[in-house]
Short mmCIF file of C-alpha atoms in Angstrom, two decimals:
data_model
loop_
_atom_site.label_atom_id
_atom_site.label_comp_id
_atom_site.label_asym_id
_atom_site.label_seq_id
_atom_site.Cartn_x
_atom_site.Cartn_y
_atom_site.Cartn_z
CA MET K 39 0.00 0.00 0.00
CA THR K 40 1.41 3.39 -0.90
CA SER K 41 0.52 6.96 -0.07
CA THR K 42 -2.49 8.15 -2.05
CA THR K 43 -2.43 11.90 -1.53
CA THR K 44 -0.16 14.38 -3.28
CA PRO K 45 3.08 14.49 -1.27
CA MET K 46 4.03 17.77 0.33
CA THR K 47 7.13 19.39 -1.12
CA THR K 48 9.59 21.69 0.56
CA PRO K 49 10.50 25.03 -1.03
CA GLY K 50 12.43 24.31 -4.21
CA THR K 51 10.11 21.35 -4.98
CA THR K 52 12.07 18.80 -2.95
CA PRO K 53 9.71 16.24 -1.39
CA VAL K 54 9.45 15.95 2.37
CA VAL K 55 11.54 12.94 3.40
CA ASP K 56 11.33 10.75 6.47
CA ALA K 57 14.97 9.69 6.60
CA HIS K 58 14.61 6.80 9.04
CA HIS K 59 11.89 4.23 9.61
CA HIS K 60 11.48 0.47 9.85
CA PHE K 61 9.13 -2.29 8.76
CA TRP K 62 9.01 -5.67 10.47
CA ARG K 63 6.90 -8.75 11.04
CA TYR K 64 7.06 -9.35 14.76
CA GLY K 65 8.72 -12.61 15.72
CA GLU K 66 10.10 -13.24 12.26
CA ALA K 67 13.61 -12.24 13.34
CA ASP K 68 15.54 -11.86 16.57
CA GLN K 69 15.43 -8.18 17.61
CA SER K 70 16.97 -8.82 21.02
CA ALA K 71 19.94 -6.57 20.13
CA TRP K 72 17.68 -3.64 21.01
CA ARG K 73 14.27 -4.95 22.11
CA THR K 74 13.55 -5.66 25.81
CA ASP K 75 10.51 -6.29 27.96
CA ALA K 76 10.08 -2.50 28.14
CA HIS K 77 9.05 -2.46 24.48
CA GLY K 78 5.89 -4.52 24.65
CA SER K 79 3.74 -1.74 23.19
CA ILE K 80 5.41 -2.17 19.79
CA ALA K 81 5.50 -5.97 19.86
CA ARG K 82 3.46 -6.45 16.69
CA ASP K 83 3.78 -6.25 12.90
CA TYR K 84 4.46 -2.87 11.27
CA GLY K 85 4.30 -2.68 7.49
CA PRO K 86 3.68 -0.26 4.62
CA GLU K 87 -0.09 -0.35 5.16
CA ASP K 88 0.44 0.97 8.71
CA LEU K 89 2.80 3.77 7.75
CA ALA K 90 0.91 5.02 4.67
CA PRO K 91 -1.82 6.90 6.60
CA GLU K 92 0.81 8.62 8.73
CA LEU K 93 2.69 9.78 5.64
CA ASP K 94 -0.54 11.07 4.12
CA ALA K 95 -1.45 12.96 7.28
CA THR K 96 1.96 14.65 7.61
CA GLY K 97 2.65 15.21 3.91
CA VAL K 98 5.74 13.04 3.79
CA GLY K 99 6.31 11.81 0.24
CA VAL K 100 9.57 9.85 0.38
CA THR K 101 11.14 7.58 2.99
CA VAL K 102 14.37 5.76 3.78
CA LEU K 103 13.84 2.21 5.07
CA MET K 104 16.31 1.09 7.74
CA GLN K 105 17.45 -2.33 8.88
CA SER K 106 16.57 -3.38 12.42
CA VAL K 107 18.12 -6.86 12.57
CA ASP K 108 21.71 -7.97 11.99
CA GLU K 109 21.29 -10.89 9.61
CA ALA K 110 21.34 -11.60 5.89
CA ALA K 111 17.62 -12.46 5.85
CA GLU K 112 16.90 -8.87 6.87
CA ASN K 113 18.32 -7.67 3.56
CA ASP K 114 15.97 -9.97 1.69
CA ARG K 115 13.02 -8.60 3.66
CA LEU K 116 14.08 -5.01 3.03
CA ALA K 117 14.40 -5.65 -0.71
CA ALA K 118 10.86 -7.05 -0.83
CA TYR K 119 9.43 -4.12 1.10
CA ALA K 120 11.22 -1.59 -1.11
CA ALA K 121 10.03 -3.26 -4.30
CA GLY K 122 6.41 -3.04 -3.19
CA THR K 123 6.31 0.35 -1.46
CA GLY K 124 6.31 3.45 -3.64
CA SER K 125 7.32 5.87 -0.89
CA VAL K 126 10.52 3.95 -0.11
CA ARG K 127 13.24 5.51 -2.27
CA GLY K 128 16.26 4.26 -0.37
CA VAL K 129 17.24 1.31 1.79
CA VAL K 130 19.94 1.20 4.45
CA GLY K 131 20.78 -2.48 4.49
CA TRP K 132 22.58 -4.64 6.99
CA LEU K 133 26.32 -5.02 6.58
CA PRO K 134 28.71 -6.37 9.25
CA VAL K 135 31.24 -3.58 8.77
CA LEU K 136 33.52 -4.82 11.57
CA ASP K 137 33.98 -8.12 9.69
CA PRO K 138 35.20 -7.12 6.23
CA VAL K 139 35.26 -10.68 4.85
CA ALA K 140 31.64 -11.30 5.84
CA ALA K 141 30.68 -7.81 4.66
CA ARG K 142 32.05 -8.36 1.16
CA ALA K 143 30.31 -11.73 0.98
CA GLU K 144 26.99 -10.08 1.86
CA LEU K 145 27.55 -7.31 -0.68
CA ALA K 146 27.99 -10.00 -3.31
CA ARG K 147 24.92 -11.97 -2.16
CA ALA K 148 22.30 -9.36 -1.35
CA ASP K 149 20.03 -7.50 -3.73
CA THR K 150 21.54 -4.05 -3.25
CA ALA K 151 19.69 -2.27 -6.08
CA ALA K 152 17.75 -0.04 -3.67
CA TRP K 153 20.58 0.44 -1.18
CA CYS K 154 21.70 3.95 -0.38
CA GLY K 155 23.61 2.97 2.74
CA VAL K 156 24.58 0.26 5.21
CA ARG K 157 24.33 -0.20 8.94
CA THR K 158 24.99 -2.70 11.71
CA LEU K 159 23.62 -2.40 15.24
CA VAL K 160 26.48 -1.56 17.57
CA GLY K 161 24.58 -1.32 20.86
CA ARG K 162 27.07 -0.22 23.51
CA ASP K 163 29.90 -2.35 22.14
CA PRO K 164 33.36 -0.79 21.90
CA LEU K 165 34.20 0.42 18.40
CA GLU K 166 37.99 0.32 18.51
CA ARG K 167 37.97 -1.97 15.46
CA LEU K 168 36.92 0.99 13.33
CA ALA K 169 40.61 1.91 13.30
CA ASP K 170 41.77 -1.49 11.95
CA PRO K 171 43.39 -1.28 8.49
CA ASP K 172 41.12 -3.94 6.97
CA VAL K 173 38.02 -2.18 8.28
CA LEU K 174 39.23 1.14 6.92
CA ASP K 175 39.78 -0.50 3.52
CA LEU K 176 36.18 -1.76 3.57
CA PHE K 177 34.88 1.72 4.29
CA ARG K 178 36.92 3.12 1.42
CA GLU K 179 35.29 0.52 -0.81
CA LEU K 180 31.85 1.51 0.44
CA ALA K 181 32.64 5.14 -0.29
CA GLY K 182 33.65 4.15 -3.82
CA ARG K 183 30.30 2.41 -4.24
CA GLY K 184 28.49 5.57 -3.18
CA LEU K 185 27.07 3.97 -0.04
CA VAL K 186 26.53 5.90 3.17
CA TRP K 187 27.42 4.43 6.56
CA ASP K 188 24.66 4.89 9.14
CA VAL K 189 25.60 4.38 12.78
CA VAL K 190 23.83 4.69 16.15
CA PRO K 191 26.52 5.61 18.70
CA ILE K 192 25.19 5.68 22.25
CA THR K 193 28.25 6.16 24.45
CA PRO K 194 30.74 9.05 24.29
CA GLU K 195 33.51 6.58 23.47
CA GLN K 196 31.54 5.29 20.47
CA VAL K 197 31.00 8.83 19.19
CA LEU K 198 34.73 9.53 19.35
CA ALA K 199 35.45 6.27 17.51
CA VAL K 200 33.09 7.42 14.73
CA VAL K 201 34.97 10.75 14.63
CA GLY K 202 38.21 8.81 14.17
CA LEU K 203 36.76 6.79 11.29
CA ALA K 204 35.38 9.92 9.60
CA ARG K 205 38.81 11.54 9.79
CA ALA K 206 40.56 8.42 8.50
CA VAL K 207 38.21 7.98 5.51
CA PRO K 208 37.14 11.54 4.64
CA GLU K 209 35.59 10.43 1.34
CA LEU K 210 33.00 8.31 3.19
CA ARG K 211 29.60 9.86 3.83
CA VAL K 212 28.60 9.13 7.42
CA VAL K 213 25.12 9.59 8.87
CA VAL K 214 24.93 9.57 12.67
CA ASP K 215 21.46 8.56 13.82
CA HIS K 216 19.31 10.00 16.61
CA LEU K 217 21.36 13.12 17.38
CA ALA K 218 24.23 10.92 18.64
CA ARG K 219 22.18 10.06 21.76
CA PRO K 220 21.99 13.35 23.67
CA PRO K 221 21.20 13.05 27.41
CA LEU K 222 17.52 13.76 26.87
CA ASP K 223 16.58 11.86 30.01
CA THR K 224 18.91 13.70 32.41
CA LEU K 225 19.01 17.02 30.52
CA GLY K 226 22.81 16.93 30.79
CA TRP K 227 25.20 18.52 28.32
CA GLU K 228 28.79 17.30 28.34
CA PRO K 229 30.50 15.33 26.90
CA TRP K 230 27.70 15.07 24.33
CA ALA K 231 27.97 18.71 23.24
CA SER K 232 31.73 18.64 22.64
CA ASN K 233 31.58 15.26 20.93
CA LEU K 234 28.84 16.49 18.61
CA ALA K 235 31.00 19.46 17.67
CA ALA K 236 33.85 17.05 16.89
CA LEU K 237 31.52 15.05 14.63
CA ALA K 238 30.41 18.22 12.88
CA ALA K 239 34.04 19.17 12.21
CA CYS K 240 34.17 16.17 9.85
CA PRO K 241 32.61 17.63 6.68
CA ALA K 242 31.30 14.33 5.29
CA THR K 243 29.25 13.63 8.42
CA ALA K 244 25.51 14.32 8.69
CA LEU K 245 23.11 13.95 11.61
CA LYS K 246 19.52 12.75 11.98
CA VAL K 247 17.11 14.81 14.04
CA SER K 248 15.35 11.90 15.71
CA VAL K 249 15.12 10.07 19.02
CA GLY K 250 16.57 6.58 19.39
CA VAL K 251 15.33 3.62 21.37
CA ASP K 252 17.84 4.16 24.19
CA ALA K 253 16.53 7.65 24.97
CA LEU K 254 12.90 6.69 24.35
CA THR K 255 13.22 3.82 26.81
CA ALA K 256 14.78 6.11 29.42
CA TRP K 257 11.86 8.56 29.12
CA SER K 258 8.64 7.86 31.02
CA GLY K 259 6.73 9.79 28.35
CA TRP K 260 7.29 11.94 25.27
CA ARG K 261 9.36 15.04 26.18
CA ALA K 262 9.02 17.58 23.40
CA ASP K 263 10.28 20.23 25.82
CA ALA K 264 13.64 18.45 26.07
CA LEU K 265 14.37 18.59 22.36
CA PRO K 266 15.04 22.28 21.45
CA ARG K 267 18.33 22.78 23.31
CA TYR K 268 19.96 19.75 21.72
CA VAL K 269 18.54 20.39 18.26
CA ALA K 270 19.75 24.01 18.42
CA HIS K 271 23.28 22.81 19.19
CA ALA K 272 23.09 20.40 16.25
CA LEU K 273 21.89 23.12 13.88
CA GLU K 274 24.61 25.50 15.06
CA HIS K 275 27.40 23.03 14.35
CA PHE K 276 26.13 20.97 11.41
CA GLY K 277 24.08 23.57 9.59
CA ALA K 278 20.79 22.70 7.92
CA GLU K 279 22.58 21.18 4.93
CA ARG K 280 23.83 18.32 7.14
CA LEU K 281 20.71 17.69 9.23
CA MET K 282 17.80 15.46 8.23
CA LEU K 283 14.44 14.94 9.92
CA ALA K 284 13.62 11.33 10.78
CA SER K 285 10.77 9.66 12.66
CA ASN K 286 12.34 6.38 13.81
CA TRP K 287 8.86 4.85 13.36
CA PRO K 288 7.59 2.51 14.72
CA VAL K 289 10.12 2.66 17.59
CA VAL K 290 9.03 6.23 18.36
CA LEU K 291 5.53 4.89 19.08
CA LEU K 292 6.89 3.84 22.46
CA ARG K 293 6.35 7.44 23.52
CA ALA K 294 4.44 9.36 20.82
CA PRO K 295 2.29 8.86 17.73
CA TYR K 296 3.96 9.52 14.39
CA GLY K 297 2.30 12.88 13.73
CA ARG K 298 3.12 14.34 17.12
CA ALA K 299 6.74 13.20 17.06
CA TRP K 300 7.23 14.53 13.52
CA ALA K 301 5.65 17.89 14.37
CA ASP K 302 7.65 18.29 17.58
CA LEU K 303 10.98 17.42 15.95
CA ARG K 304 10.23 19.82 13.11
CA ALA K 305 9.20 22.53 15.59
CA ALA K 306 12.48 22.10 17.46
CA VAL K 307 14.40 22.79 14.26
CA ALA K 308 12.31 25.89 13.55
CA ALA K 309 12.73 27.11 17.14
CA ALA K 310 16.50 26.84 16.70
CA GLY K 311 16.30 29.61 14.11
CA ALA K 312 15.99 27.65 10.86
CA ASP K 313 14.55 29.79 8.06
CA GLU K 314 12.46 28.57 5.14
CA ASP K 315 15.46 27.43 3.13
CA ASP K 316 16.94 25.69 6.16
CA MET K 317 13.68 23.84 6.76
CA ALA K 318 13.67 22.70 3.14
CA GLU K 319 17.08 21.15 3.71
CA VAL K 320 16.28 19.47 7.03
CA CYS K 321 12.88 18.22 5.87
CA GLY K 322 14.07 16.73 2.60
CA GLY K 323 16.98 18.27 0.76
CA THR K 324 19.73 16.87 2.97
CA ALA K 325 18.38 13.32 2.82
CA VAL K 326 17.86 13.45 -0.96
CA ARG K 327 21.39 14.72 -1.51
CA TRP K 328 23.21 12.69 1.14
CA TYR K 329 21.60 9.38 0.27
CA GLY K 330 21.38 10.10 -3.47
CA LEU K 331 17.65 9.35 -3.47
CA ASP K 332 15.70 8.99 -6.69
CA VAL K 333 12.73 11.28 -6.12
CA GLY K 334 11.32 11.37 -9.64
CA ASP K 335 7.94 10.01 -10.73
CA GLY K 336 6.11 13.22 -10.00
CA LEU K 337 7.48 13.70 -6.50
CA GLY K 338 8.96 17.03 -7.42
CA SER K 339 12.69 16.44 -7.38
CA GLY K 340 13.40 19.22 -9.83
CA ASP K 341 15.55 16.71 -11.74
CA ASP K 342 14.03 15.76 -15.10
CA SER K 343 16.15 12.63 -15.21
CA GLY K 344 14.51 11.34 -12.03
CA GLY K 345 17.78 9.86 -10.79
CA VAL K 346 20.85 10.73 -8.78
CA ASP K 347 24.40 9.43 -9.13
CA ARG K 348 24.95 8.11 -5.60
CA ALA K 349 28.71 8.01 -5.96
CA ALA K 350 28.70 11.70 -6.79
CA ALA K 351 26.00 12.72 -4.31
CA GLY K 352 26.56 13.92 -0.81
CA PRO K 353 28.05 16.98 0.81
CA SER K 354 28.96 20.14 -1.03
CA ARG K 355 32.58 20.75 -0.12
#
């Protein structure tokens, strides 16, 4: 099932993009890497037919589908969803980036036609291996393929390891998910603020304005009032051209319905001082450019060819 209304476009005719959501059939795969007993409210199936009304209601026209399980079968599921869902214009597939041999085998096996990026769930695991020569070589190969690396760092040490990787492979486009896990539950500041500035100093690094499962679980309820300070810091350091709005649906349903979460995240960006052009970037332009999304077929990309060269897409230097 796909969206049936005319998608909203940002100024400059770029479609509004939800840069991060999931589909899953509950129980089909082991989600224990992130799911606990605290997540019972989302212990059911979530598919395109569930998301379509939310996209219609908010005017989102294009989405990026994200992996939520670390296994090869997840890539097969993602490919099937993407093939049957018109709003999905990019897939971030699973790739075990810390095991280059296994990663290259999966690149050869999987249907990567819709892939715009790769991700593996790192949890709170140490990321020292990001500095290994064979891992760096794999990331250089991914950069050559035009694939983005998405990552969900939770700890300060993980964030600094991502900074090291971004410095070592400056040609790689990196997307850090969920604002690099700010202390939304404690309303703290450091070392998150300094680490975020270090990430932003790497010009091929972008950031998703979204809330991850770790912070959502720590909250007792949705805290829109906690967002503006952290979003303002992100806008100050990354600029609108390296921020992208993302729902993290259906995980966000732990604390808020799609429409409320989307509106509150968007409002936090506007409250940080984003003007109309900035909002166009955060609400669509950054994701289209960074992921090299094909937003043709009447979605208002402004590109008559309807396609983007992913290897050439990404940040303006």
